[in-house]
Coordinates of C-alpha atoms and ligand atoms in Angstrom, one line a residue:
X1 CA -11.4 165.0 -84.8
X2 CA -9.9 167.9 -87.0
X3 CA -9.7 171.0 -85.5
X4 CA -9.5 174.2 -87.4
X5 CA -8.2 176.8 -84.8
X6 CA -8.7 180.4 -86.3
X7 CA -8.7 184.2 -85.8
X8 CA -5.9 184.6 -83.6
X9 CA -2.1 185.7 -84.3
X10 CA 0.6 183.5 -83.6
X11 CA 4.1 183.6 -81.8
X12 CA 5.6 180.3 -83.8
X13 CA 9.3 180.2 -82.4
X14 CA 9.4 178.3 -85.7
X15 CA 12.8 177.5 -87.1
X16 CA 14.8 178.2 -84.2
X17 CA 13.9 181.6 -83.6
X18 CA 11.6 184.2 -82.6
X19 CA 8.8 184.8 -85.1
X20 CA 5.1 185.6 -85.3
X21 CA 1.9 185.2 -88.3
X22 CA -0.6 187.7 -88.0
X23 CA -4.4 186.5 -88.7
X24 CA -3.1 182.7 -88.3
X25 CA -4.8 179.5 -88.5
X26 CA -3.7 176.2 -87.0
X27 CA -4.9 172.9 -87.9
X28 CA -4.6 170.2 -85.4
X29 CA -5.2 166.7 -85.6
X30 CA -4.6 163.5 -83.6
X31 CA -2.7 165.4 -80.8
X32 CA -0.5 166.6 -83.4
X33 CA -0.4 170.5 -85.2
X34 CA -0.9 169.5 -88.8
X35 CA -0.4 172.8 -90.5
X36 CA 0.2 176.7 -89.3
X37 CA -0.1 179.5 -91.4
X38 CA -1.6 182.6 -92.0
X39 CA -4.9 182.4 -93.2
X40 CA -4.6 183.4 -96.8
X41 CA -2.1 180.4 -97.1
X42 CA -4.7 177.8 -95.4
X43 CA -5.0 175.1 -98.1
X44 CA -8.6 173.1 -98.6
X45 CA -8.4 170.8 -95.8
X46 CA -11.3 168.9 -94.7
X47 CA -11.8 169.5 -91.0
X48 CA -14.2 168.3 -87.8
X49 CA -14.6 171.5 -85.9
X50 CA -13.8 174.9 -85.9
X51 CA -12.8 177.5 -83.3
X52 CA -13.1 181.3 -82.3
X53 CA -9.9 182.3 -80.9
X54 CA -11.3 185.9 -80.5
X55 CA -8.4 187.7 -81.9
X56 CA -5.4 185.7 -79.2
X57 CA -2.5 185.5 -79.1
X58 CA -1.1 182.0 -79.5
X59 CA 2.2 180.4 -78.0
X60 CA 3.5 177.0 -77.6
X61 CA 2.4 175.4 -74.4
X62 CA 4.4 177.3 -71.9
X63 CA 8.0 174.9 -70.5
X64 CA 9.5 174.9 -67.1
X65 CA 12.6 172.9 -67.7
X66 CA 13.9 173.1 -63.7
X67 CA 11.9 172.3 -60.9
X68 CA 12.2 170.7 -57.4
X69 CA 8.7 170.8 -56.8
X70 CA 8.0 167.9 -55.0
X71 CA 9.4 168.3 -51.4
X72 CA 7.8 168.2 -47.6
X73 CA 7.2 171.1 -45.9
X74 CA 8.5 174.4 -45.9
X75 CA 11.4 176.9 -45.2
X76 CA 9.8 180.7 -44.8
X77 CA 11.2 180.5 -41.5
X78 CA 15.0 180.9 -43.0
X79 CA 13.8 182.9 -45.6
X80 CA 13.2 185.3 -42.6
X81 CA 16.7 184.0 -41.4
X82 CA 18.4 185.1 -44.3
X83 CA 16.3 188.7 -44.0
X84 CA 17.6 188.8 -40.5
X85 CA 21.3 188.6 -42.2
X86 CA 22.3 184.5 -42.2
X87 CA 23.6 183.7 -45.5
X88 CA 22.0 180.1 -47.3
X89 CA 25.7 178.9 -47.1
X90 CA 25.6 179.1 -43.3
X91 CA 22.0 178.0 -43.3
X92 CA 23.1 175.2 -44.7
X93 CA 26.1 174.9 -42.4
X94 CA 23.9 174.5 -39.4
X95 CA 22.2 171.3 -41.1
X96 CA 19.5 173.9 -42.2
X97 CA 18.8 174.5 -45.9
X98 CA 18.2 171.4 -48.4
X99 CA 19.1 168.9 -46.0
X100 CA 15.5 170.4 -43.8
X101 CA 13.2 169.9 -46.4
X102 CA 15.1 166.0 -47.0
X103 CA 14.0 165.1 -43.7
X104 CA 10.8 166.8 -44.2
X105 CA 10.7 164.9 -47.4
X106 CA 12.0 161.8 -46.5
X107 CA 8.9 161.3 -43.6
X108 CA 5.9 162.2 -46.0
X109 CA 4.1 159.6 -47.9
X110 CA 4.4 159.4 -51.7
X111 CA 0.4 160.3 -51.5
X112 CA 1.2 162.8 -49.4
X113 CA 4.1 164.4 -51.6
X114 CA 1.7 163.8 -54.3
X115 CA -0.5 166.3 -52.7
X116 CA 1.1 168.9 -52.2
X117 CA 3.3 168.8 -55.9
X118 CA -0.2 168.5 -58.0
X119 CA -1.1 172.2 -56.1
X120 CA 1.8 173.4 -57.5
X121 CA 2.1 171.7 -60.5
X122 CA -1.6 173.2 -60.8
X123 CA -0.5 176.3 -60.3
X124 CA 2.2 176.3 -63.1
X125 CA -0.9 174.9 -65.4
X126 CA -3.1 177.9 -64.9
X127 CA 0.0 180.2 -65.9
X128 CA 0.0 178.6 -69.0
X129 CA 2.5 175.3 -68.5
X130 CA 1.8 172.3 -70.3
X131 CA 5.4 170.4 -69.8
X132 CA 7.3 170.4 -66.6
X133 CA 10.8 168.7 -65.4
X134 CA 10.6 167.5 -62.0
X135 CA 14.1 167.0 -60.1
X136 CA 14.4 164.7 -56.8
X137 CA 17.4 165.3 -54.7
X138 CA 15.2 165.5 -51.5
X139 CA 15.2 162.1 -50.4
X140 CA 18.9 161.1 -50.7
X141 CA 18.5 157.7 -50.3
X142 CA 17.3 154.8 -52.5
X143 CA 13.7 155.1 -51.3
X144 CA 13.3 158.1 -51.2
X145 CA 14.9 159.2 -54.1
X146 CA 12.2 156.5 -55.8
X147 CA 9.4 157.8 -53.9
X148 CA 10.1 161.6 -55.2
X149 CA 10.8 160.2 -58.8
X150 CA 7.2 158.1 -58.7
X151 CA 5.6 160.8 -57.5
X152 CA 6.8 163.0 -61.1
X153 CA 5.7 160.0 -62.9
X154 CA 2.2 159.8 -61.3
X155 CA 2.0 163.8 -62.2
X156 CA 2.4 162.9 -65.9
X157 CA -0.4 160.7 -65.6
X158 CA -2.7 162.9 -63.3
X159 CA -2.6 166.1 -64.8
X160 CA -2.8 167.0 -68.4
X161 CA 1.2 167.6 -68.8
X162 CA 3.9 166.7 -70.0
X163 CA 6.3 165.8 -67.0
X164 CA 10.0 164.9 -67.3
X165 CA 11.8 162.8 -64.0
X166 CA 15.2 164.0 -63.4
X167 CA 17.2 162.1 -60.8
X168 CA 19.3 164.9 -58.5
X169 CA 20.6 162.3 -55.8
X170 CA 23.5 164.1 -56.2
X171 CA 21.6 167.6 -54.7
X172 CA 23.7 167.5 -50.8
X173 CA 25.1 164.9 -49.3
X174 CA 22.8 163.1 -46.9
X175 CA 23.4 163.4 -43.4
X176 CA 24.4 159.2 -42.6
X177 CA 27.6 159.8 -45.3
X178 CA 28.9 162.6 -43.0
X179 CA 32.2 163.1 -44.3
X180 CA 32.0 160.9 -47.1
X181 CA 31.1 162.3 -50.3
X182 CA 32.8 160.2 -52.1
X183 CA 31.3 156.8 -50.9
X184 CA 27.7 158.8 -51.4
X185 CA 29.0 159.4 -55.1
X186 CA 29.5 155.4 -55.0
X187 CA 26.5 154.7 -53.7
X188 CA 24.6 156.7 -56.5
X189 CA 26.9 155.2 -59.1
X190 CA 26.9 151.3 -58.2
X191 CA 23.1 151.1 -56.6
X192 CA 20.9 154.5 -56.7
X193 CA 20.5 155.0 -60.3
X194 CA 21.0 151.8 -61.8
X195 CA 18.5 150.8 -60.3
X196 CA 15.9 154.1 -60.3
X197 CA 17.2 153.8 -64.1
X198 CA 16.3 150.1 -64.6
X199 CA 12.5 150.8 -63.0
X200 CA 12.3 153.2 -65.8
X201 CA 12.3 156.2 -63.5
X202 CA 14.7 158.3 -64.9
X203 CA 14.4 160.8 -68.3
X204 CA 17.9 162.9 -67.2
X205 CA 20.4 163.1 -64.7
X206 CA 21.2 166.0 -62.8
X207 CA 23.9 167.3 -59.9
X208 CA 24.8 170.0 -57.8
X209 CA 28.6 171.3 -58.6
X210 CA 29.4 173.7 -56.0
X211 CA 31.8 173.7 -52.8
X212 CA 28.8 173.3 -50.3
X213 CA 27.6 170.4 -52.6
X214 CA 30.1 168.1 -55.2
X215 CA 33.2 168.5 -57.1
X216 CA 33.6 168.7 -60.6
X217 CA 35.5 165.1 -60.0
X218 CA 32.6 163.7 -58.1
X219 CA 30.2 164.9 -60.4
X220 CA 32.3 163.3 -63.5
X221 CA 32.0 160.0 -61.9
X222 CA 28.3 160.3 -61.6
X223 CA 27.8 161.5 -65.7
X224 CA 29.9 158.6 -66.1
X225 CA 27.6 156.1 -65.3
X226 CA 24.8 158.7 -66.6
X227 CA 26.1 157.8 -70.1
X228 CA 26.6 154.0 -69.2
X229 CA 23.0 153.9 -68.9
X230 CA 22.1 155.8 -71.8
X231 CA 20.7 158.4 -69.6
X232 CA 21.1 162.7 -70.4
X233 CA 22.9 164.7 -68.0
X234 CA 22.5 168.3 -67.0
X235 CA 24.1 170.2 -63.9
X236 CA 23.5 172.8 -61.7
X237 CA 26.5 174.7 -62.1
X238 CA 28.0 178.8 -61.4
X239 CA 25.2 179.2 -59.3
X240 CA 27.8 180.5 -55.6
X241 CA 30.8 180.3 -57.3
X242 CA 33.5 179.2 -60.6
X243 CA 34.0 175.8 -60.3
X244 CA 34.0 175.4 -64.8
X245 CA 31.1 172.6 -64.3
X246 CA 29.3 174.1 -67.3
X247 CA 32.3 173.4 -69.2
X248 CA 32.4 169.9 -67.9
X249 CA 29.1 169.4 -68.4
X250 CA 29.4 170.4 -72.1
X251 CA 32.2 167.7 -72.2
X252 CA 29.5 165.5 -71.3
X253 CA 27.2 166.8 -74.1
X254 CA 25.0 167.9 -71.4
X255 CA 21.3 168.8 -71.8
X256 CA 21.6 172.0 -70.2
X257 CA 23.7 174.3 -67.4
X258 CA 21.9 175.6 -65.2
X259 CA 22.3 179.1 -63.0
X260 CA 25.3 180.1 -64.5
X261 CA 25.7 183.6 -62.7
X262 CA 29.6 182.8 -61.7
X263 CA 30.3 181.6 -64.9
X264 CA 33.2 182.6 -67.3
X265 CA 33.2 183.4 -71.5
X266 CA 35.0 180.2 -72.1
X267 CA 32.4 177.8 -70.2
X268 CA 30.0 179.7 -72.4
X269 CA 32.1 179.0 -75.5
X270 CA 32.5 175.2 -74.8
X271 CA 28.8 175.1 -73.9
X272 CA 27.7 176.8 -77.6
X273 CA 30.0 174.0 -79.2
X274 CA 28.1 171.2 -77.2
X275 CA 24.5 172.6 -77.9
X276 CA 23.9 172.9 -74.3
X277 CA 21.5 174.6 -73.3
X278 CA 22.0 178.2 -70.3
X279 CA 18.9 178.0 -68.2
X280 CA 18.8 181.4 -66.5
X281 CA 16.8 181.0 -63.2
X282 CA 15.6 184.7 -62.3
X283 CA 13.7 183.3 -59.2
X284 CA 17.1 182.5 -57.0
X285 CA 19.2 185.1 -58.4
X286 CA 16.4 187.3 -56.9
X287 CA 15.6 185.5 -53.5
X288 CA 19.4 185.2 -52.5
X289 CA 19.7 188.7 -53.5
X290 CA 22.7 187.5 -55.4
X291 CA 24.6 191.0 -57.1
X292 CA 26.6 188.5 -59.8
X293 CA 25.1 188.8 -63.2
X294 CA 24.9 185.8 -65.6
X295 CA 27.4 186.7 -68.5
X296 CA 24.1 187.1 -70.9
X297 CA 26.4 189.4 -73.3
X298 CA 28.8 186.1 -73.7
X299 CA 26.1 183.4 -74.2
X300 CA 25.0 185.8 -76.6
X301 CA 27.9 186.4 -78.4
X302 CA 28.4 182.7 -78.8
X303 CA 25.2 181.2 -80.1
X304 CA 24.2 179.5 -76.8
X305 CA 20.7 179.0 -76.3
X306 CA 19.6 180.3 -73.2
X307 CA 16.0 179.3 -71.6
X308 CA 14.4 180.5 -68.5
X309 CA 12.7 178.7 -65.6
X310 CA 11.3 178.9 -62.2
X311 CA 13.8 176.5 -60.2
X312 CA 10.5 176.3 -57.7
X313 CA 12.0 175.0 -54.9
X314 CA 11.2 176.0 -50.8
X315 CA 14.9 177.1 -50.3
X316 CA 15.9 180.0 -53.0
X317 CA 12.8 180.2 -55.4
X318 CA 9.4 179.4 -54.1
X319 CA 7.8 180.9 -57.7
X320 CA 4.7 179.2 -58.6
X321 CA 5.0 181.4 -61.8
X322 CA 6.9 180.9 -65.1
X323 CA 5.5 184.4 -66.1
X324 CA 7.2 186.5 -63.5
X325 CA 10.2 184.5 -64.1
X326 CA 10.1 185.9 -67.7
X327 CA 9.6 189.5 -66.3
X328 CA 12.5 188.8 -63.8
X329 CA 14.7 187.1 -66.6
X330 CA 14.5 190.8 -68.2
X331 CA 14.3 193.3 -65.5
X332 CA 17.1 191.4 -63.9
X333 CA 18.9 189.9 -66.4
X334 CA 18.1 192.1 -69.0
X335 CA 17.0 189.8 -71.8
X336 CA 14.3 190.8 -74.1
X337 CA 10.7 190.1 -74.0
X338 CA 11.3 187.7 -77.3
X339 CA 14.1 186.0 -75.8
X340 CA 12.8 185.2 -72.4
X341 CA 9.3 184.3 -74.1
X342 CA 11.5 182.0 -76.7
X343 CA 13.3 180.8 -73.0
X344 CA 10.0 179.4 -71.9
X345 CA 9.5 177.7 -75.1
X346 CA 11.6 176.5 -77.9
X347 CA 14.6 176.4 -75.5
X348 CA 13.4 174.9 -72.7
X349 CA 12.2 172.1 -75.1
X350 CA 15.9 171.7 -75.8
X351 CA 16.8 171.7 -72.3
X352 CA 14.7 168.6 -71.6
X353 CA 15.5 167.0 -75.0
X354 CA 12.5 167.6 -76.3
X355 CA 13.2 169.7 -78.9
X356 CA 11.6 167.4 -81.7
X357 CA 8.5 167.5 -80.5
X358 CA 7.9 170.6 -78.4
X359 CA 8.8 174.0 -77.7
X360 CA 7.7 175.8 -81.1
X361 CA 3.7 175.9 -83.4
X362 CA 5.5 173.9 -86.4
X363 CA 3.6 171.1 -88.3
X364 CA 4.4 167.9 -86.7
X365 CA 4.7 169.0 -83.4
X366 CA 2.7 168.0 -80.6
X367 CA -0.5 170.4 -80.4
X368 CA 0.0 172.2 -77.2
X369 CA -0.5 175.5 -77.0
X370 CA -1.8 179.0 -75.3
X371 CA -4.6 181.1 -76.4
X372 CA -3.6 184.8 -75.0
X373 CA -6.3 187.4 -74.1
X374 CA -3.1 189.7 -74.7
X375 CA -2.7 193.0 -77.9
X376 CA 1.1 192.1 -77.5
X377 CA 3.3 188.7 -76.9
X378 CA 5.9 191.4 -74.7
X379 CA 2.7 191.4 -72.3
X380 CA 3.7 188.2 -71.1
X381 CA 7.1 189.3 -69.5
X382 CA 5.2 192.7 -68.8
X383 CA 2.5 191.4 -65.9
X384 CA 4.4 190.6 -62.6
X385 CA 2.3 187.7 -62.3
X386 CA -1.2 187.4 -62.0
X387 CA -4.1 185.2 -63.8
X388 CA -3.9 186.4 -67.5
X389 CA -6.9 185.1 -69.4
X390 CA -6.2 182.2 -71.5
X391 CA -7.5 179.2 -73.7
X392 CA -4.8 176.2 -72.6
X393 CA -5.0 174.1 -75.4
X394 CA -3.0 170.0 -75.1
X395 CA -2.4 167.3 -77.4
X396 CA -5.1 169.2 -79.5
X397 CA -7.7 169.3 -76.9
X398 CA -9.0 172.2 -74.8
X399 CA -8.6 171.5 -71.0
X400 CA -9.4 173.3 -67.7
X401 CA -7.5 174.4 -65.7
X402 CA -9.9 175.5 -62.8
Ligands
LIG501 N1 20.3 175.2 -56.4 C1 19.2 175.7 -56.0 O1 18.9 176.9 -56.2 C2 18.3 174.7 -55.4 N2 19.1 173.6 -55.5 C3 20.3 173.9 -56.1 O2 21.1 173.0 -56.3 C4 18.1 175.0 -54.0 C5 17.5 173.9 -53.3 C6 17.1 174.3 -51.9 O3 17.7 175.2 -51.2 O4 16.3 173.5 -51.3
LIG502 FE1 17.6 174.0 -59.0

């Protein structure tokens, strides 16, 4: 069926950028957004069905291109610790921190995990999120690792999203390779994710690059085998401290960087030359209080195209809502409504490698997209959260988000 999608005004992120159609009309067909424009354009084209969008505003489906949000349990209990004065580093000393929710993690069921990641994952839908990158890095070990990464896969199939598996095995080293970081980084090289990779399990690879985590070194060896496999690699990297890994990581023609607040101008040039991707997570800056700005000036200055994302995870960002991250991402970091809007878009697209087929209203591109009971698009950094009404429109087909 042809839809004809009219009276409503359009934020397009069409060619790369920022841009908006007032009075626009889409035309959507087979999943697929078969022309945009604004209404005087609209050619004679035969269609099925048409619909009242009242006046909205329309976006592409909203992107959260960095989650852990599959995980057991819980962790308010140091959030209160860190209140009380501990920092996450010595939280995470004291065996505390990720390595609590991997044994929380490791001892739920995959239905169980299931559970609890389809609320949240819910949660994300009603905001206005149609594609979602799931990382594991909870389980540390073969099977658990695989039970974290079915569990994003069975997402993609329950919920009407778009969800992309990232392996993290290298998140924290698992407490039975005490001591041994290097013979984990083995372990994930020769077994973990050939094999995750080989059950088809796998859409990027991810790692944590940070003194209480992996070494740039360490983290080479596993983008290494990454590429072997013909698998994407990203990194979470600057997020405590300068340890270059967004640098390496562009060296490795890397998806995305990811935190970035200790990071210096030259990371940020070699990342503009790889097309990688800065994704700015406003959630963690916030919960660990950090003081240490992302250098937004620099990845300005050089062309690097910066997205913005919940990182909903129990430890540093339990944000069940892309939206506040936008108004974080500019009363923090002081981008612009247009840019953290185009952050949650078109960039986070990029960020997951899907950049030819999501992120932006262009003809060709999958049909997913938000119908905004909003006068301005800047209204959806504005709200600190809430329920803002909206039409949640996927593969051409309006859906309910409950
Ligand atoms: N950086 C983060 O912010 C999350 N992981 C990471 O590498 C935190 C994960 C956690 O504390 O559970
Ligand atoms: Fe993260």
């Amino acid at each position: 069926m042809k839809h004809l999608w009219q009276n409503c005004h359009a934020a397009t992120m069409k060619d790369g950028k920022y841009a908006i159609i007032e009075d626009a009309v889409l035309v959507t067909y087979a999943g697929r957004i078969e022309w945009i424009g604004p209404r005087e354009a609209l050619p004679a084209i035969p269609y099925d069905v048409e619909v009242d969008l009242n006046g909205a505003w329309v976006t592409p489906g909203l992107i959260d291109c960095h989650t852990h949000l599959v995980f057991g349990g819980d962790r308010s209990r140091e959030f209160e610790q860190r209140l009380e004065g501990v920092s996450y580093a010595e939280i995470a000393a004291q065996g505390g921190g990720i390595a609590s929710t991997v044994r929380a993690t490791r001892e739920a069921s995959e239905d169980e995990l299931l559970e609890s990641a389809t609320r949240r994952a819910r949660k994300l839908l009603r905001d206005g999120v149609t594609t979602l990158e799931v990382k594991s890095g909870y389980g540390l070990d073969l099977a658990s690792e695989r039970k974290m990464l079915r569990v994003a896969r069975r997402l993609g199939e329950t919920l009407p999203m778009t969800v992309r598996a990232t392996c993290l095995a290298a998140h924290a080293l698992p407490p039975e390779y005490a001591g041994r970081a290097d013979d984990y980084i083995g372990h994930i090289c020769n077994e973990m994710l050939p094999t995750l990779a080989g059950e088809g399990l796998v859409d990027a690879v991810d790692a944590f690059c940070e003194h209480l985590a992996f070494s740039p070194a360490q983290v080479e060896r596993v983008f290494k085998v990454a590429h072997e496999l013909g698998l994407p690699v990203k990194l979470h990297a600057e997020q405590l401290s300068s340890l270059h890994g967004s640098a390496l990581a562009a060296r490795y023609q890397a998806l995305s960087a990811d935190h970035l607040e200790y990071m210096t101008e030259d990371d940020a040039i070699a990342m503009a030359a790889a097309g990688t991707v800065a994704v700015l997570l406003p959630g963690a800056f916030y919960l660990l209080r950090e003081t240490q700005l992302p250098p937004i000036d620099a990845l300005r200055k050089h062309g690097v195209a910066m997205a913005v994302s919940t990182d909903l995870n129990p430890g540093t960002s339990p944000a069940l809502s892309l939206r506040m991250m936008l108004n974080m991402a500019c009363t923090s970091f002081r981008l612009t409504p247009e840019e953290a809007l185009a952050g949650a878009t078109l960039h986070a697209a990029k960020a997951l490698g899907l950049a030819d087929s999501h992120g932006s209203l262009e003809e060709g591109k999958v049909a997913d997209f938000i119908a905004w009971d909003i006068e301005r698009p800047a209204e959806l950094a504005y709200w600190l959260g809430g329920d803002l009404p909206k039409r949640v429109i996927r593969h051409g087909q309006e859906i309910d988000c409950g």
